[in-house]
Every structure is written in structure tokens, then in C-alpha cells.
mmCIF file of C-alpha atoms in Angstrom:
data_model
loop_
_atom_site.group_PDB
_atom_site.id
_atom_site.type_symbol
_atom_site.label_atom_id
_atom_site.label_comp_id
_atom_site.label_asym_id
_atom_site.label_seq_id
_atom_site.Cartn_x
_atom_site.Cartn_y
_atom_site.Cartn_z
ATOM 1 C CA MET A 1 129.549 192.921 63.446
ATOM 2 C CA THR A 2 132.432 191.255 61.726
ATOM 3 C CA LYS A 3 133.449 194.408 59.774
ATOM 4 C CA GLY A 4 132.295 197.994 59.130
ATOM 5 C CA THR A 5 130.100 200.528 60.984
ATOM 6 C CA ARG A 6 126.552 200.513 62.356
ATOM 7 C CA ASN A 7 125.092 201.889 59.086
ATOM 8 C CA ARG A 8 127.246 199.857 56.755
ATOM 9 C CA THR A 9 128.172 196.525 58.127
ATOM 10 C CA ARG A 10 128.791 192.944 57.390
ATOM 11 C CA GLY A 11 128.379 190.319 60.011
ATOM 12 C CA ILE A 12 126.311 187.574 61.575
ATOM 13 C CA LEU A 13 123.550 187.443 64.167
ATOM 14 C CA LEU A 14 124.984 186.705 67.582
ATOM 15 C CA SER A 15 123.132 186.294 70.869
ATOM 16 C CA LYS A 16 123.989 187.832 74.230
ATOM 17 C CA ASP A 17 125.580 184.526 75.090
ATOM 18 C CA PHE A 18 128.194 184.899 72.367
ATOM 19 C CA ILE A 19 131.701 184.136 73.627
ATOM 20 C CA MET A 20 134.468 185.874 71.689
ATOM 21 C CA THR A 21 137.457 183.771 70.868
ATOM 22 C CA LYS A 22 139.488 186.748 69.563
ATOM 23 C CA GLY A 23 139.125 190.473 69.016
ATOM 24 C CA THR A 24 136.573 193.111 70.146
ATOM 25 C CA ARG A 25 132.764 193.457 69.948
ATOM 26 C CA ASN A 26 132.966 195.373 66.632
ATOM 27 C CA ARG A 27 135.595 193.174 65.059
ATOM 28 C CA THR A 28 135.478 189.690 66.384
ATOM 29 C CA ARG A 29 135.749 186.051 65.696
ATOM 30 C CA GLY A 30 133.994 183.512 67.793
ATOM 31 C CA ILE A 31 131.220 181.017 68.258
ATOM 32 C CA LEU A 32 127.815 181.034 69.927
ATOM 33 C CA PHE A 33 127.865 179.604 73.449
ATOM 34 C CA SER A 34 125.077 179.378 76.001
ATOM 35 C CA LYS A 35 125.138 180.746 79.539
ATOM 36 C CA ASP A 36 126.019 177.269 80.704
ATOM 37 C CA PHE A 37 129.293 177.348 78.805
ATOM 38 C CA ILE A 38 132.162 175.954 80.855
ATOM 39 C CA MET A 39 135.561 177.320 79.872
ATOM 40 C CA THR A 40 138.307 174.753 79.664
ATOM 41 C CA LYS A 41 141.013 177.426 79.296
ATOM 42 C CA GLY A 42 141.354 181.201 79.144
ATOM 43 C CA THR A 43 139.057 184.144 79.959
ATOM 44 C CA LYS A 44 135.555 185.230 78.878
ATOM 45 C CA ASN A 45 136.942 187.245 75.937
ATOM 46 C CA ARG A 46 139.491 184.707 74.819
ATOM 47 C CA THR A 47 138.514 181.198 75.620
ATOM 48 C CA ARG A 48 138.379 177.626 74.557
ATOM 49 C CA GLY A 49 135.736 175.304 75.838
ATOM 50 C CA ILE A 50 132.616 173.270 75.290
ATOM 51 C CA LEU A 51 128.918 173.745 75.929
ATOM 52 C CA LEU A 52 127.887 172.064 79.174
ATOM 53 C CA SER A 53 124.670 172.177 81.159
ATOM 54 C CA LYS A 54 124.246 173.421 84.730
ATOM 55 C CA ASP A 55 124.357 169.818 85.824
ATOM 56 C CA PHE A 56 127.972 169.509 84.742
ATOM 57 C CA ILE A 57 130.051 167.620 87.291
ATOM 58 C CA MET A 58 133.696 168.544 87.274
ATOM 59 C CA THR A 59 136.096 165.673 87.480
ATOM 60 C CA LYS A 60 139.094 167.980 88.055
ATOM 61 C CA GLY A 61 139.856 171.652 88.408
ATOM 62 C CA THR A 62 137.703 174.794 88.849
ATOM 63 C CA ARG A 63 134.736 176.317 86.966
ATOM 64 C CA ASN A 64 137.051 178.379 84.719
ATOM 65 C CA ARG A 65 139.537 175.635 84.054
ATOM 66 C CA THR A 66 137.991 172.239 84.222
ATOM 67 C CA ARG A 67 137.749 168.794 82.826
ATOM 68 C CA GLY A 68 134.648 166.744 83.202
ATOM 69 C CA ILE A 69 131.546 165.203 81.718
ATOM 70 C CA LEU A 70 127.873 166.124 81.532
ATOM 71 C CA LEU A 71 125.944 164.424 84.313
ATOM 72 C CA SER A 72 122.398 164.865 85.567
ATOM 73 C CA LYS A 73 121.345 166.037 89.023
ATOM 74 C CA ASP A 74 120.796 162.411 89.897
ATOM 75 C CA PHE A 75 124.487 161.677 89.649
ATOM 76 C CA ILE A 76 125.639 159.383 92.447
ATOM 77 C CA MET A 77 129.292 159.801 93.351
ATOM 78 C CA THR A 78 131.200 156.614 93.898
ATOM 79 C CA LYS A 79 134.190 158.469 95.347
ATOM 80 C CA GLY A 80 135.262 162.014 96.113
ATOM 81 C CA THR A 81 133.446 165.370 96.253
ATOM 82 C CA ARG A 82 131.218 167.340 93.841
ATOM 83 C CA ASN A 83 134.200 169.202 92.362
ATOM 84 C CA ARG A 84 136.481 166.205 92.131
ATOM 85 C CA THR A 85 134.575 163.033 91.697
ATOM 86 C CA ARG A 86 134.286 159.719 90.020
ATOM 87 C CA GLY A 87 130.963 158.069 89.493
ATOM 88 C CA ILE A 88 128.147 157.055 87.199
ATOM 89 C CA LEU A 89 124.757 158.449 86.268
ATOM 90 C CA LEU A 90 122.054 156.866 88.391
ATOM 91 C CA SER A 91 118.349 157.605 88.680
ATOM 92 C CA LYS A 92 116.533 158.751 91.809
ATOM 93 C CA ASP A 93 115.302 155.208 92.198
ATOM 94 C CA PHE A 94 118.813 153.910 92.704
ATOM 95 C CA ILE A 95 118.970 151.437 95.573
ATOM 96 C CA MET A 96 122.283 151.464 97.383
ATOM 97 C CA THR A 97 123.713 148.092 98.248
ATOM 98 C CA LYS A 98 126.372 149.599 100.520
ATOM 99 C CA GLY A 99 127.551 152.979 101.738
ATOM 100 C CA THR A 100 126.142 156.513 101.668
ATOM 101 C CA ARG A 101 124.956 158.896 98.922
ATOM 102 C CA ASN A 102 128.398 160.502 98.575
ATOM 103 C CA ARG A 103 130.374 157.305 98.722
ATOM 104 C CA THR A 104 128.381 154.383 97.522
ATOM 105 C CA ARG A 105 128.327 151.165 95.667
ATOM 106 C CA GLY A 106 125.077 150.121 94.152
ATOM 107 C CA ILE A 107 122.983 147.837 92.080
ATOM 108 C CA LEU A 108 123.468 149.723 88.814
ATOM 109 C CA THR A 109 127.213 149.153 88.993
ATOM 110 C CA ARG A 110 126.804 145.479 89.741
ATOM 111 C CA GLY A 111 123.316 144.721 88.487
ATOM 112 C CA ILE A 112 120.163 146.473 87.374
ATOM 113 C CA LEU A 113 118.319 149.742 87.956
ATOM 114 C CA LEU A 114 115.421 149.211 90.337
ATOM 115 C CA SER A 115 112.193 151.177 90.474
ATOM 116 C CA LYS A 116 110.252 152.565 93.427
ATOM 117 C CA ASP A 117 108.306 149.320 93.381
ATOM 118 C CA PHE A 118 111.396 147.386 94.350
ATOM 119 C CA ILE A 119 110.608 144.706 96.932
ATOM 120 C CA MET A 120 113.495 143.851 99.192
ATOM 121 C CA THR A 121 114.034 140.176 99.784
ATOM 122 C CA LYS A 122 116.485 140.835 102.596
ATOM 123 C CA GLY A 123 117.975 143.763 104.464
ATOM 124 C CA THR A 124 117.285 147.506 104.492
ATOM 125 C CA ARG A 125 117.071 150.232 101.821
ATOM 126 C CA ASN A 126 120.800 150.972 102.081
ATOM 127 C CA ARG A 127 121.886 147.356 102.190
ATOM 128 C CA THR A 128 119.538 145.155 100.269
ATOM 129 C CA ARG A 129 119.041 142.263 97.959
ATOM 130 C CA GLY A 130 115.919 141.852 95.937
ATOM 131 C CA ILE A 131 114.111 141.933 92.634
ATOM 132 C CA LEU A 132 111.925 144.400 90.759
ATOM 133 C CA LEU A 133 108.287 143.711 91.531
ATOM 134 C CA SER A 134 105.132 145.663 90.817
ATOM 135 C CA LYS A 135 102.711 147.078 93.366
ATOM 136 C CA ASP A 136 100.557 144.040 92.723
ATOM 137 C CA PHE A 137 103.157 141.737 94.169
ATOM 138 C CA ILE A 138 101.595 139.038 96.348
ATOM 139 C CA MET A 139 103.858 137.749 99.058
ATOM 140 C CA THR A 140 103.900 134.007 99.472
ATOM 141 C CA LYS A 141 105.746 134.256 102.781
ATOM 142 C CA GLY A 142 107.139 136.913 105.087
ATOM 143 C CA THR A 143 106.838 140.713 105.246
ATOM 144 C CA ARG A 144 107.437 143.564 102.766
ATOM 145 C CA ASN A 145 111.091 143.878 103.774
ATOM 146 C CA ARG A 146 111.776 140.172 103.889
ATOM 147 C CA THR A 147 109.632 138.311 101.459
ATOM 148 C CA ARG A 148 109.355 135.577 98.943
ATOM 149 C CA GLY A 149 106.728 135.583 96.275
ATOM 150 C CA ILE A 150 105.746 136.072 92.680
ATOM 151 C CA LEU A 151 104.297 138.903 90.629
ATOM 152 C CA LEU A 152 100.532 138.558 90.541
ATOM 153 C CA SER A 153 97.774 140.857 89.403
ATOM 154 C CA LYS A 154 95.069 142.411 91.567
ATOM 155 C CA ASP A 155 92.773 139.640 90.376
ATOM 156 C CA PHE A 156 94.779 137.006 92.183
ATOM 157 C CA ILE A 157 92.524 134.428 93.871
ATOM 158 C CA LEU A 158 93.954 132.871 96.990
ATOM 159 C CA THR A 159 93.678 129.108 97.122
ATOM 160 C CA LYS A 160 94.866 129.008 100.711
ATOM 161 C CA GLY A 161 95.937 131.399 103.437
ATOM 162 C CA THR A 162 95.960 135.191 103.695
ATOM 163 C CA ARG A 163 97.299 138.019 101.498
ATOM 164 C CA ASN A 164 100.659 137.982 103.284
ATOM 165 C CA ARG A 165 101.030 134.217 103.377
ATOM 166 C CA THR A 166 99.294 132.589 100.493
ATOM 167 C CA ARG A 167 99.323 130.010 97.816
ATOM 168 C CA GLY A 168 97.324 130.434 94.695
ATOM 169 C CA ILE A 169 97.131 131.115 90.987
ATOM 170 C CA LEU A 170 96.440 134.139 88.840
ATOM 171 C CA LEU A 171 92.774 134.183 87.952
ATOM 172 C CA SER A 172 90.563 136.794 86.362
ATOM 173 C CA LYS A 173 87.593 138.525 87.979
ATOM 174 C CA ASP A 174 85.385 136.046 86.150
ATOM 175 C CA PHE A 175 86.701 133.139 88.152
ATOM 176 C CA ILE A 176 83.885 130.772 89.187
ATOM 177 C CA MET A 177 84.557 128.878 92.365
ATOM 178 C CA THR A 178 83.628 125.219 92.269
ATOM 179 C CA LYS A 179 84.087 124.800 96.026
ATOM 180 C CA GLY A 180 84.885 126.891 99.062
ATOM 181 C CA SER A 181 85.146 130.638 99.685
ATOM 182 C CA ARG A 182 87.187 133.437 98.084
ATOM 183 C CA ASN A 183 90.087 132.881 100.465
ATOM 184 C CA ARG A 184 90.030 129.097 100.282
ATOM 185 C CA THR A 185 88.762 127.895 96.974
ATOM 186 C CA ARG A 186 89.062 125.438 94.185
ATOM 187 C CA GLY A 187 87.814 126.167 90.745
ATOM 188 C CA ILE A 188 88.487 127.007 87.141
ATOM 189 C CA LEU A 189 88.650 130.170 85.093
ATOM 190 C CA LEU A 190 85.315 130.707 83.411
ATOM 191 C CA SER A 191 83.910 133.631 81.492
ATOM 192 C CA LYS A 192 80.911 135.745 82.479
ATOM 193 C CA ASP A 193 78.882 133.661 80.052
ATOM 194 C CA PHE A 194 79.300 130.551 82.136
ATOM 195 C CA ILE A 195 75.974 128.718 82.529
ATOM 196 C CA MET A 196 75.708 126.613 85.646
ATOM 197 C CA THR A 197 74.193 123.199 85.124
ATOM 198 C CA LYS A 198 73.890 122.522 88.861
ATOM 199 C CA GLY A 199 74.370 124.309 92.148
ATOM 200 C CA THR A 200 75.075 127.926 93.073
ATOM 201 C CA ARG A 201 77.734 130.434 92.079
ATOM 202 C CA ASN A 202 79.978 129.347 94.956
ATOM 203 C CA ARG A 203 79.480 125.619 94.485
ATOM 204 C CA THR A 204 78.730 124.731 90.939
ATOM 205 C CA ARG A 205 79.207 122.385 88.061
ATOM 206 C CA GLY A 206 78.760 123.461 84.522
ATOM 207 C CA ILE A 207 80.182 124.264 81.126
ATOM 208 C CA LEU A 208 81.217 127.397 79.302
ATOM 209 C CA LEU A 209 78.415 128.501 77.014
ATOM 210 C CA SER A 210 78.061 131.572 74.848
ATOM 211 C CA LYS A 211 75.428 134.286 75.189
ATOM 212 C CA ASP A 212 73.632 132.678 72.297
ATOM 213 C CA PHE A 213 72.984 129.529 74.267
ATOM 214 C CA ILE A 214 69.317 128.537 74.157
ATOM 215 C CA MET A 215 68.149 126.530 77.136
ATOM 216 C CA THR A 216 66.064 123.517 76.228
ATOM 217 C CA LYS A 217 64.907 122.937 79.813
ATOM 218 C CA GLY A 218 65.246 124.346 83.290
ATOM 219 C CA THR A 219 66.438 127.633 84.782
ATOM 220 C CA ARG A 220 69.712 129.545 84.677
ATOM 221 C CA ASN A 221 70.971 127.728 87.762
ATOM 222 C CA ARG A 222 69.810 124.266 86.712
ATOM 223 C CA THR A 223 69.617 123.870 83.008
ATOM 224 C CA ARG A 224 70.020 121.553 80.077
#
């Protein structure tokens, strides 16, 4: 209530989280603040402040008297403690280039944010260099921690070597090999409608023909 009694009153609707800036419950002036309100000065009854979430990180002072900014739980401190800290907002997928979680320098400060699919080209998780690659990354040389390669889909066809050490090109599931096996192969990208003019599926010569192709002579494997 801003004025009057319970039966006759003038006022506004205030929640339980109302913080009074001056006066009493019956006669009061103030603004609506949430439970997460952080006071910058004063007491609960007389206060100045701003609305901050539970994830507020104080840059200086105490909970009652504080200066700071709103940061998420994923905040990575670059220096200091939780109460007195300097830092930037980083995701859980932050990869540290040097240091620990409390005192750290990282890729977001000097580069880019990396996902869980980050493939390290050198080093460990704490000290690393690398690029953002998908789960479908095919290594051309080395191991998962130390690797060189390119981003290829699951449909990658190896032209030589194994999955860890390989050379090849990105081909669809409809790839028709003209010579060799799946691991060692030469060929071209052909659709499911490919009609072989000679040979078998593994060793074949032919042309790309539509489903509406009418054979004038021969079988599906040998046809004109």
C-alpha cells in the first residue's frame, strides 16, 4: 500500500521480492527486485542496487556492497579469486592453451572458441594447438592428439592406406570403383542409376544413364 488502510487503500501490486527504497510496508516507495538482487549500497530496507542473477561474479567487495558484472557459471577467471576476479565469459568447451582453470590463458582470448570435436594438432588438452574439426575428421597422418588431415564425411573413400594414414577424396556412397578394392581404389562418382557397359561392380567401364534407359541389347552388366 502506498497510502490508506486495508479497507480503503491506494497502491500498487508488489511481490514478496519487493525491496523498499524508503519508508515502511504500509507507506513506502520502492521498486520490484528479484531474490537475486545484489545491493550495491545500503541495507535491505534502504538500498540502491541492480538486478543480478545467481551467477553474478563480483569484481570487488562483498555481497552487500559490490561492484561487478553478470557472468555465467562457465566463467573462466584469468586472474584472482571468485570474489575478486578478472576474466571473460567462456563456454564449457573452452580449451586452455596455458595454465589452470583459476588462472588461465586460452584460445578465446587469443583466437576462437573450440567445440568438443576439437582435434589437437599438437600437445595436450591444457596446452594445445589445433583447429575445429568434426567427428568425421579423417586423419591423413598421425594420431588423434597429433594429427594432420582434412574434414571429410563418413562417405570418404580411401584411395590408399588405412583410416589413420590415408590419402583420398570425398565420395558419396554411390561411388563406383573402376579398379581395386574399397581401401585401394580408383574410380569416379556415379549415381545409383549407373549402367555398366562392361565388367563387374568392382571393375567396370560404363556411362551414367537414367532409370528410363532402355537397353537395345545385352544384360545389365554388359549392355548397349
